[in-house]
Amino acid sequence: MRVLLTGGAGFIGQHVLRELTRRGHQVRVVDSMRVDVHGTDEAWRPPPDVEFVAADMRDNDAITQALSGIDSVIHLAAKVGLGVDVNDLPDYAASNDVGTAVLLAGMANREVQSLTLASSMVVYGEGVGLCRQHGRVGPGPRSASDMEEGRFEPPCPICGVPLETSLVDEDAPLDPRNAYASSKVAQEFYAANWARLTGGSVAAMRYHNVYGPGMPKDTPYAGVAAIFASALRRGEAPKVFEDGGQRRDFVHVRDVAAATVMACERHDTDVRAFNVGSGTPRTVADMANALAKALDGPSPTITGHFRLGDVRHITADSSRLRNELAWLPNIAFADGMSELANELTPNGVGSKREVLR
Ligand code: UD1
């Protein structure tokens, strides 16, 4: 297939690009090379045989041009992370909402019928909670005063007792709780509108916490695994927020890339969301311990600090992806964490040897 890959110079994008070319697809990459992601001096070059268009997703002419001769689009270009503060809102809306709208209009004009979209588990907010008395409930936002007093589990909205969590499937209600999450929900809805108007197909890949080689480091948008690996390389203990019991599903970027390319190849009707997770939730403290062990570094510190925008647990049921697209994750957690921990930084720092020095 001739695939347009947006955001192909990014963390997940580079792995998707490698998987696409490995599977024999012809790829054209669009990426704006935003400075807050790529810095000013990093010159990313696509591999030979891959066309590269440096353009912002909001550039209607460039995007329409880039869609020429394309069979299928994988749309990863987006502003990611939690953001720093409320001043980030316009950039999330512009980069993610408007960028997607421009892409979809271009696809309609060029009669490109297949879209694989990077969405996120954050669309579910706090997900589904289990109350002993009230069964399945939607947990409300956690209050600052509860968290200041160390009560981190979200309470039942009816009786206030701490909830157990259960895995969310793709039909769980959407409940975006920050700008990034809202923009991902918007992208899914715009894509569904486009599909209804054009008869196109959409696979919305709701990624869990993606980690692995090439993860953004030392930026406000870095994921927790990269933050902990960087701290350990400096010889510092990872600082775990809350009580460390918050759960995430850390899924390796090569497994995510495989899932994304399989969706692009195999999903060709309708609008379908797919949770993309390893299937084994871990606590953030467990993940910190795995990295500390891999680097023989100091034990994690449980800080009790918290970020108000964080949800407590994000754990999904990814069985739809396994059943419908025959995807299986291949990389074991301990192996993936060890690979991340020992990844060499551009200046050669980062191996176990360097840390022990
Ligand atoms: C992450 C992604 C988000 C994606 C979502 C999907 C990032 C920055 N965010 O959100 O784009 O949509 O997964 O599930 O990659 N923490 C610490 N110490 C720190 C930093 C964070 O303990 O120094 C904790 C946080 O409180 C949180 C957990 O680690 O409980 C995960 O945080 P983070 O990596 O920022 O990701 P998510 O909010 O899960």
Tab-separated table of N, CA, C and O in Angstrom, residues 128-221:
chain	number	residue	atom	x	y	z
A	128	VAL	N	-13.826	2.962	34.752
A	128	VAL	CA	-14.976	2.405	35.460
A	128	VAL	C	-14.507	1.945	36.836
A	128	VAL	O	-13.483	1.289	36.970
A	129	GLY	N	-15.274	2.319	37.876
A	129	GLY	CA	-14.940	1.883	39.238
A	129	GLY	C	-15.944	0.863	39.739
A	129	GLY	O	-17.083	0.813	39.262
A	130	LEU	N	-15.491	0.050	40.691
A	130	LEU	CA	-16.395	-0.944	41.278
A	130	LEU	C	-16.609	-0.616	42.748
A	130	LEU	O	-15.661	-0.568	43.530
A	131	CYS	N	-17.886	-0.388	43.075
A	131	CYS	CA	-18.235	-0.115	44.474
A	131	CYS	C	-18.913	-1.371	45.018
A	131	CYS	O	-19.774	-1.948	44.346
A	132	ARG	N	-18.528	-1.785	46.242
A	132	ARG	CA	-19.144	-3.009	46.801
A	132	ARG	C	-20.655	-2.863	46.885
A	132	ARG	O	-21.394	-3.798	46.653
A	133	GLN	N	-21.110	-1.644	47.189
A	133	GLN	CA	-22.552	-1.451	47.354
A	133	GLN	C	-23.260	-1.086	46.051
A	133	GLN	O	-24.363	-1.545	45.782
A	134	HIS	N	-22.597	-0.253	45.196
A	134	HIS	CA	-23.315	0.291	44.037
A	134	HIS	C	-22.871	-0.272	42.687
A	134	HIS	O	-23.306	0.220	41.643
A	135	GLY	N	-22.030	-1.265	42.719
A	135	GLY	CA	-21.630	-1.914	41.464
A	135	GLY	C	-20.743	-1.025	40.610
A	135	GLY	O	-19.923	-0.269	41.128
A	136	ARG	N	-20.938	-1.085	39.269
A	136	ARG	CA	-20.084	-0.323	38.338
A	136	ARG	C	-20.513	1.142	38.337
A	136	ARG	O	-21.676	1.443	38.068
A	137	VAL	N	-19.575	2.017	38.644
A	137	VAL	CA	-19.881	3.452	38.679
A	137	VAL	C	-18.774	4.216	37.962
A	137	VAL	O	-17.672	3.696	37.758
A	138	GLY	N	-19.080	5.442	37.577
A	138	GLY	CA	-18.076	6.320	36.968
A	138	GLY	C	-17.452	7.185	38.057
A	138	GLY	O	-18.143	8.035	38.621
A	139	PRO	N	-16.177	6.969	38.392
A	139	PRO	CA	-15.570	7.769	39.465
A	139	PRO	C	-15.519	9.239	39.092
A	139	PRO	O	-15.218	9.584	37.956
A	140	GLY	N	-15.815	10.119	40.043
A	140	GLY	CA	-15.706	11.559	39.802
A	140	GLY	C	-14.247	11.995	39.889
A	140	GLY	O	-13.380	11.191	40.234
A	141	PRO	N	-13.973	13.271	39.573
A	141	PRO	CA	-12.597	13.763	39.703
A	141	PRO	C	-12.147	13.682	41.167
A	141	PRO	O	-12.951	13.835	42.073
A	142	ARG	N	-10.855	13.486	41.362
A	142	ARG	CA	-10.336	13.431	42.734
A	142	ARG	C	-10.105	14.852	43.237
A	142	ARG	O	-9.665	15.713	42.478
A	143	SER	N	-10.400	15.094	44.531
A	143	SER	CA	-10.234	16.465	45.029
A	143	SER	C	-8.821	16.663	45.559
A	143	SER	O	-8.178	15.721	46.053
A	144	ALA	N	-8.352	17.922	45.455
A	144	ALA	CA	-7.006	18.251	45.950
A	144	ALA	C	-6.932	17.955	47.445
A	144	ALA	O	-5.919	17.441	47.945
A	145	SER	N	-8.014	18.245	48.180
A	145	SER	CA	-7.927	18.057	49.638
A	145	SER	C	-7.801	16.575	49.992
A	145	SER	O	-7.023	16.205	50.871
A	146	ASP	N	-8.515	15.707	49.271
A	146	ASP	CA	-8.355	14.252	49.517
A	146	ASP	C	-6.912	13.842	49.278
A	146	ASP	O	-6.304	13.114	50.071
A	147	MET	N	-6.364	14.315	48.160
A	147	MET	CA	-5.019	13.855	47.796
A	147	MET	C	-3.970	14.424	48.755
A	147	MET	O	-3.004	13.759	49.098
A	148	GLU	N	-4.202	15.668	49.212
A	148	GLU	CA	-3.257	16.236	50.189
A	148	GLU	C	-3.220	15.381	51.447
A	148	GLU	O	-2.206	15.297	52.140
A	149	GLU	N	-4.347	14.749	51.758
A	149	GLU	CA	-4.373	13.902	52.954
A	149	GLU	C	-4.047	12.446	52.640
A	149	GLU	O	-4.268	11.557	53.468
A	150	GLY	N	-3.550	12.216	51.409
A	150	GLY	CA	-3.091	10.862	51.077
A	150	GLY	C	-4.199	9.913	50.671
A	150	GLY	O	-3.992	8.701	50.605
A	151	ARG	N	-5.402	10.447	50.397
A	151	ARG	CA	-6.485	9.571	49.910
A	151	ARG	C	-6.475	9.653	48.389
A	151	ARG	O	-7.004	10.595	47.799
A	152	PHE	N	-5.862	8.669	47.778
A	152	PHE	CA	-5.634	8.747	46.324
A	152	PHE	C	-6.652	7.965	45.504
A	152	PHE	O	-6.842	8.235	44.328
A	153	GLU	N	-7.261	6.932	46.120
A	153	GLU	CA	-8.225	6.145	45.336
A	153	GLU	C	-9.471	6.995	45.103
A	153	GLU	O	-9.978	7.621	46.042
A	154	PRO	N	-9.978	7.045	43.865
A	154	PRO	CA	-11.191	7.838	43.638
A	154	PRO	C	-12.375	7.243	44.408
A	154	PRO	O	-12.504	6.020	44.492
A	155	PRO	N	-13.217	8.116	44.969
A	155	PRO	CA	-14.346	7.605	45.748
A	155	PRO	C	-15.567	7.282	44.891
A	155	PRO	O	-15.729	7.823	43.800
A	156	CYS	N	-16.421	6.408	45.418
A	156	CYS	CA	-17.710	6.144	44.764
A	156	CYS	C	-18.502	7.454	44.751
A	156	CYS	O	-18.628	8.114	45.785
A	157	PRO	N	-19.033	7.858	43.586
A	157	PRO	CA	-19.768	9.137	43.540
A	157	PRO	C	-21.057	9.100	44.362
A	157	PRO	O	-21.613	10.144	44.689
A	158	ILE	N	-21.513	7.889	44.748
A	158	ILE	CA	-22.773	7.811	45.509
A	158	ILE	C	-22.496	7.749	47.023
A	158	ILE	O	-23.033	8.528	47.798
A	159	CYS	N	-21.617	6.832	47.439
A	159	CYS	CA	-21.441	6.677	48.891
A	159	CYS	C	-20.063	7.114	49.392
A	159	CYS	O	-19.827	7.150	50.594
A	160	GLY	N	-19.148	7.426	48.476
A	160	GLY	CA	-17.863	7.993	48.908
A	160	GLY	C	-16.807	6.992	49.316
A	160	GLY	O	-15.694	7.385	49.655
A	161	VAL	N	-17.108	5.687	49.297
A	161	VAL	CA	-16.049	4.737	49.694
A	161	VAL	C	-15.056	4.567	48.534
A	161	VAL	O	-15.430	4.718	47.361
A	162	PRO	N	-13.774	4.285	48.843
A	162	PRO	CA	-12.797	4.101	47.764
A	162	PRO	C	-13.207	2.946	46.845
A	162	PRO	O	-13.719	1.922	47.317
A	163	LEU	N	-12.976	3.151	45.549
A	163	LEU	CA	-13.433	2.161	44.563
A	163	LEU	C	-12.329	1.188	44.175
A	163	LEU	O	-11.156	1.537	44.190
A	164	GLU	N	-12.730	0.010	43.815
A	164	GLU	CA	-11.839	-0.894	43.077
A	164	GLU	C	-11.957	-0.496	41.599
A	164	GLU	O	-12.991	0.048	41.203
A	165	THR	N	-10.953	-0.827	40.795
A	165	THR	CA	-11.116	-0.491	39.376
A	165	THR	C	-11.289	-1.765	38.556
A	165	THR	O	-10.860	-2.835	38.966
A	166	SER	N	-11.919	-1.609	37.412
A	166	SER	CA	-12.009	-2.759	36.525
A	166	SER	C	-11.493	-2.340	35.147
A	166	SER	O	-11.373	-1.146	34.863
A	167	LEU	N	-11.184	-3.314	34.314
A	167	LEU	CA	-10.659	-2.999	32.988
A	167	LEU	C	-11.756	-2.353	32.143
A	167	LEU	O	-12.893	-2.811	32.164
A	168	VAL	N	-11.396	-1.324	31.389
A	168	VAL	CA	-12.398	-0.704	30.520
A	168	VAL	C	-12.305	-1.296	29.115
A	168	VAL	O	-11.217	-1.508	28.595
A	169	ASP	N	-13.468	-1.540	28.529
A	169	ASP	CA	-13.443	-1.937	27.121
A	169	ASP	C	-13.788	-0.719	26.266
A	169	ASP	O	-14.043	0.373	26.778
A	170	GLU	N	-13.814	-0.914	24.960
A	170	GLU	CA	-13.950	0.239	24.053
A	170	GLU	C	-15.319	0.901	24.127
A	170	GLU	O	-15.508	2.004	23.610
A	171	ASP	N	-16.296	0.215	24.735
A	171	ASP	CA	-17.627	0.821	24.824
A	171	ASP	C	-17.825	1.631	26.104
A	171	ASP	O	-18.915	2.156	26.343
A	172	ALA	N	-16.797	1.713	26.937
A	172	ALA	CA	-16.909	2.503	28.175
A	172	ALA	C	-17.152	3.967	27.808
A	172	ALA	O	-16.717	4.435	26.747
A	173	PRO	N	-17.866	4.708	28.680
A	173	PRO	CA	-18.141	6.114	28.363
A	173	PRO	C	-16.857	6.937	28.247
A	173	PRO	O	-15.887	6.662	28.955
A	174	LEU	N	-16.877	7.901	27.332
A	174	LEU	CA	-15.720	8.788	27.188
A	174	LEU	C	-15.828	9.909	28.225
A	174	LEU	O	-16.912	10.435	28.467
A	175	ASP	N	-14.702	10.227	28.838
A	175	ASP	CA	-14.719	11.218	29.919
A	175	ASP	C	-13.366	11.931	29.966
A	175	ASP	O	-12.587	11.759	30.909
A	176	PRO	N	-13.076	12.726	28.903
A	176	PRO	CA	-11.750	13.356	28.845
A	176	PRO	C	-11.578	14.403	29.939
A	176	PRO	O	-12.470	15.214	30.153
A	177	ARG	N	-10.410	14.371	30.605
A	177	ARG	CA	-10.250	15.265	31.761
A	177	ARG	C	-9.107	16.255	31.629
A	177	ARG	O	-8.756	16.922	32.592
A	178	ASN	N	-8.500	16.310	30.471
A	178	ASN	CA	-7.512	17.378	30.245
A	178	ASN	C	-7.536	17.735	28.762
A	178	ASN	O	-8.253	17.108	27.970
A	179	ALA	N	-6.751	18.746	28.406
A	179	ALA	CA	-6.817	19.272	27.036
A	179	ALA	C	-6.426	18.214	26.016
A	179	ALA	O	-7.051	18.078	24.955
A	180	TYR	N	-5.401	17.459	26.333
A	180	TYR	CA	-4.945	16.433	25.403
A	180	TYR	C	-6.040	15.387	25.193
A	180	TYR	O	-6.365	15.017	24.052
A	181	ALA	N	-6.618	14.930	26.301
A	181	ALA	CA	-7.680	13.919	26.207
A	181	ALA	C	-8.856	14.463	25.403
A	181	ALA	O	-9.427	13.760	24.550
A	182	SER	N	-9.209	15.714	25.654
A	182	SER	CA	-10.333	16.317	24.921
A	182	SER	C	-10.033	16.361	23.429
A	182	SER	O	-10.902	16.100	22.593
A	183	SER	N	-8.785	16.674	23.087
A	183	SER	CA	-8.447	16.764	21.658
A	183	SER	C	-8.469	15.379	21.013
A	183	SER	O	-8.789	15.244	19.841
A	184	LYS	N	-8.146	14.337	21.778
A	184	LYS	CA	-8.195	12.971	21.212
A	184	LYS	C	-9.650	12.552	20.978
A	184	LYS	O	-9.974	11.912	19.975
A	185	VAL	N	-10.531	12.902	21.916
A	185	VAL	CA	-11.961	12.612	21.713
A	185	VAL	C	-12.452	13.365	20.481
A	185	VAL	O	-13.156	12.809	19.629
A	186	ALA	N	-12.056	14.622	20.371
A	186	ALA	CA	-12.486	15.431	19.210
A	186	ALA	C	-12.004	14.778	17.919
A	186	ALA	O	-12.767	14.658	16.951
A	187	GLN	N	-10.750	14.331	17.895
A	187	GLN	CA	-10.220	13.689	16.678
A	187	GLN	C	-11.066	12.465	16.318
A	187	GLN	O	-11.385	12.240	15.147
A	188	GLU	N	-11.409	11.664	17.322
A	188	GLU	CA	-12.223	10.468	17.029
A	188	GLU	C	-13.582	10.863	16.450
A	188	GLU	O	-14.075	10.234	15.512
A	189	PHE	N	-14.176	11.897	17.030
A	189	PHE	CA	-15.501	12.305	16.527
A	189	PHE	C	-15.416	12.904	15.120
A	189	PHE	O	-16.245	12.617	14.268
A	190	TYR	N	-14.408	13.736	14.884
A	190	TYR	CA	-14.249	14.280	13.523
A	190	TYR	C	-14.069	13.135	12.521
A	190	TYR	O	-14.625	13.150	11.423
A	191	ALA	N	-13.280	12.143	12.915
A	191	ALA	CA	-13.026	11.016	12.007
A	191	ALA	C	-14.317	10.247	11.739
A	191	ALA	O	-14.579	9.821	10.611
A	192	ALA	N	-15.134	10.082	12.793
A	192	ALA	CA	-16.412	9.369	12.602
A	192	ALA	C	-17.331	10.172	11.684
A	192	ALA	O	-18.031	9.608	10.827
A	193	ASN	N	-17.332	11.498	11.838
A	193	ASN	CA	-18.143	12.357	10.943
A	193	ASN	C	-17.687	12.184	9.500
A	193	ASN	O	-18.505	12.013	8.580
A	194	TRP	N	-16.377	12.211	9.310
A	194	TRP	CA	-15.800	12.034	7.963
A	194	TRP	C	-16.208	10.685	7.382
A	194	TRP	O	-16.602	10.594	6.217
A	195	ALA	N	-16.130	9.632	8.215
A	195	ALA	CA	-16.444	8.284	7.717
A	195	ALA	C	-17.911	8.204	7.271
A	195	ALA	O	-18.229	7.584	6.258
A	196	ARG	N	-18.778	8.849	8.055
A	196	ARG	CA	-20.207	8.804	7.695
A	196	ARG	C	-20.441	9.525	6.370
A	196	ARG	O	-21.218	9.097	5.526
A	197	LEU	N	-19.734	10.624	6.173
A	197	LEU	CA	-19.938	11.413	4.946
A	197	LEU	C	-19.309	10.765	3.719
A	197	LEU	O	-19.794	10.939	2.604
A	198	THR	N	-18.223	10.036	3.917
A	198	THR	CA	-17.449	9.562	2.757
A	198	THR	C	-17.500	8.049	2.576
A	198	THR	O	-17.026	7.542	1.562
A	199	GLY	N	-17.999	7.322	3.603
A	199	GLY	CA	-17.954	5.850	3.534
A	199	GLY	C	-16.571	5.299	3.881
A	199	GLY	O	-16.307	4.119	3.685
A	200	GLY	N	-15.712	6.148	4.417
A	200	GLY	CA	-14.360	5.701	4.766
A	200	GLY	C	-14.344	4.859	6.035
A	200	GLY	O	-15.341	4.752	6.749
A	201	SER	N	-13.186	4.242	6.313
A	201	SER	CA	-13.048	3.420	7.525
A	201	SER	C	-12.056	4.072	8.485
A	201	SER	O	-11.096	4.726	8.055
A	202	VAL	N	-12.330	3.878	9.774
A	202	VAL	CA	-11.460	4.455	10.807
A	202	VAL	C	-11.121	3.403	11.845
A	202	VAL	O	-12.021	2.745	12.387
A	203	ALA	N	-9.836	3.223	12.121
A	203	ALA	CA	-9.409	2.455	13.289
A	203	ALA	C	-8.800	3.457	14.262
A	203	ALA	O	-7.789	4.087	13.945
A	204	ALA	N	-9.453	3.641	15.414
A	204	ALA	CA	-8.935	4.588	16.421
A	204	ALA	C	-8.164	3.769	17.453
A	204	ALA	O	-8.758	2.996	18.211
A	205	MET	N	-6.855	3.936	17.455
A	205	MET	CA	-5.991	3.138	18.321
A	205	MET	C	-5.822	3.861	19.652
A	205	MET	O	-5.160	4.906	19.724
A	206	ARG	N	-6.448	3.335	20.687
A	206	ARG	CA	-6.371	3.985	22.010
A	206	ARG	C	-5.166	3.427	22.751
A	206	ARG	O	-5.257	2.414	23.444
A	207	TYR	N	-4.047	4.114	22.551
A	207	TYR	CA	-2.788	3.631	23.112
A	207	TYR	C	-2.770	3.778	24.621
A	207	TYR	O	-3.198	4.789	25.174
A	208	HIS	N	-2.186	2.781	25.255
A	208	HIS	CA	-1.859	2.852	26.673
A	208	HIS	C	-0.544	3.602	26.837
A	208	HIS	O	-0.105	4.294	25.915
A	209	ASN	N	0.139	3.421	27.969
A	209	ASN	CA	1.393	4.155	28.207
A	209	ASN	C	2.515	3.515	27.401
A	209	ASN	O	3.022	2.453	27.758
A	210	VAL	N	2.874	4.181	26.322
A	210	VAL	CA	3.847	3.613	25.380
A	210	VAL	C	5.258	3.945	25.861
A	210	VAL	O	5.546	5.087	26.222
A	211	TYR	N	6.142	2.956	25.877
A	211	TYR	CA	7.528	3.208	26.292
A	211	TYR	C	8.457	2.460	25.345
A	211	TYR	O	8.024	1.565	24.608
A	212	GLY	N	9.732	2.835	25.388
A	212	GLY	CA	10.712	2.100	24.587
A	212	GLY	C	11.750	3.033	24.015
A	212	GLY	O	11.765	4.237	24.311
A	213	PRO	N	12.649	2.507	23.168
A	213	PRO	CA	13.746	3.299	22.643
A	213	PRO	C	13.252	4.526	21.880
A	213	PRO	O	12.297	4.434	21.113
A	214	GLY	N	13.917	5.651	22.126
A	214	GLY	CA	13.551	6.887	21.435
A	214	GLY	C	12.504	7.700	22.159
A	214	GLY	O	12.065	8.735	21.656
A	215	MET	N	12.081	7.242	23.361
A	215	MET	CA	11.076	8.019	24.118
A	215	MET	C	11.557	9.441	24.359
A	215	MET	O	12.730	9.630	24.686
A	216	PRO	N	10.665	10.444	24.229
A	216	PRO	CA	11.088	11.809	24.550
A	216	PRO	C	11.561	11.884	26.003
A	216	PRO	O	10.943	11.285	26.882
A	217	LYS	N	12.663	12.584	26.202
A	217	LYS	CA	13.227	12.691	27.556
A	217	LYS	C	13.336	14.157	27.928
A	217	LYS	O	13.513	15.013	27.071
A	218	ASP	N	13.304	14.420	29.216
A	218	ASP	CA	13.636	15.746	29.745
A	218	ASP	C	12.851	16.876	29.087
A	218	ASP	O	13.386	17.949	28.810
A	219	THR	N	11.594	16.626	28.766
A	219	THR	CA	10.696	17.693	28.315
A	219	THR	C	9.434	17.594	29.180
A	219	THR	O	9.202	16.555	29.805
A	220	PRO	N	8.618	18.656	29.228
A	220	PRO	CA	7.397	18.574	30.037
A	220	PRO	C	6.446	17.499	29.511
A	220	PRO	O	5.459	17.170	30.158
A	221	TYR	N	6.736	16.990	28.308
A	221	TYR	CA	5.827	16.020	27.687
A	221	TYR	C	6.360	14.593	27.797
A	221	TYR	O	5.822	13.680	27.183
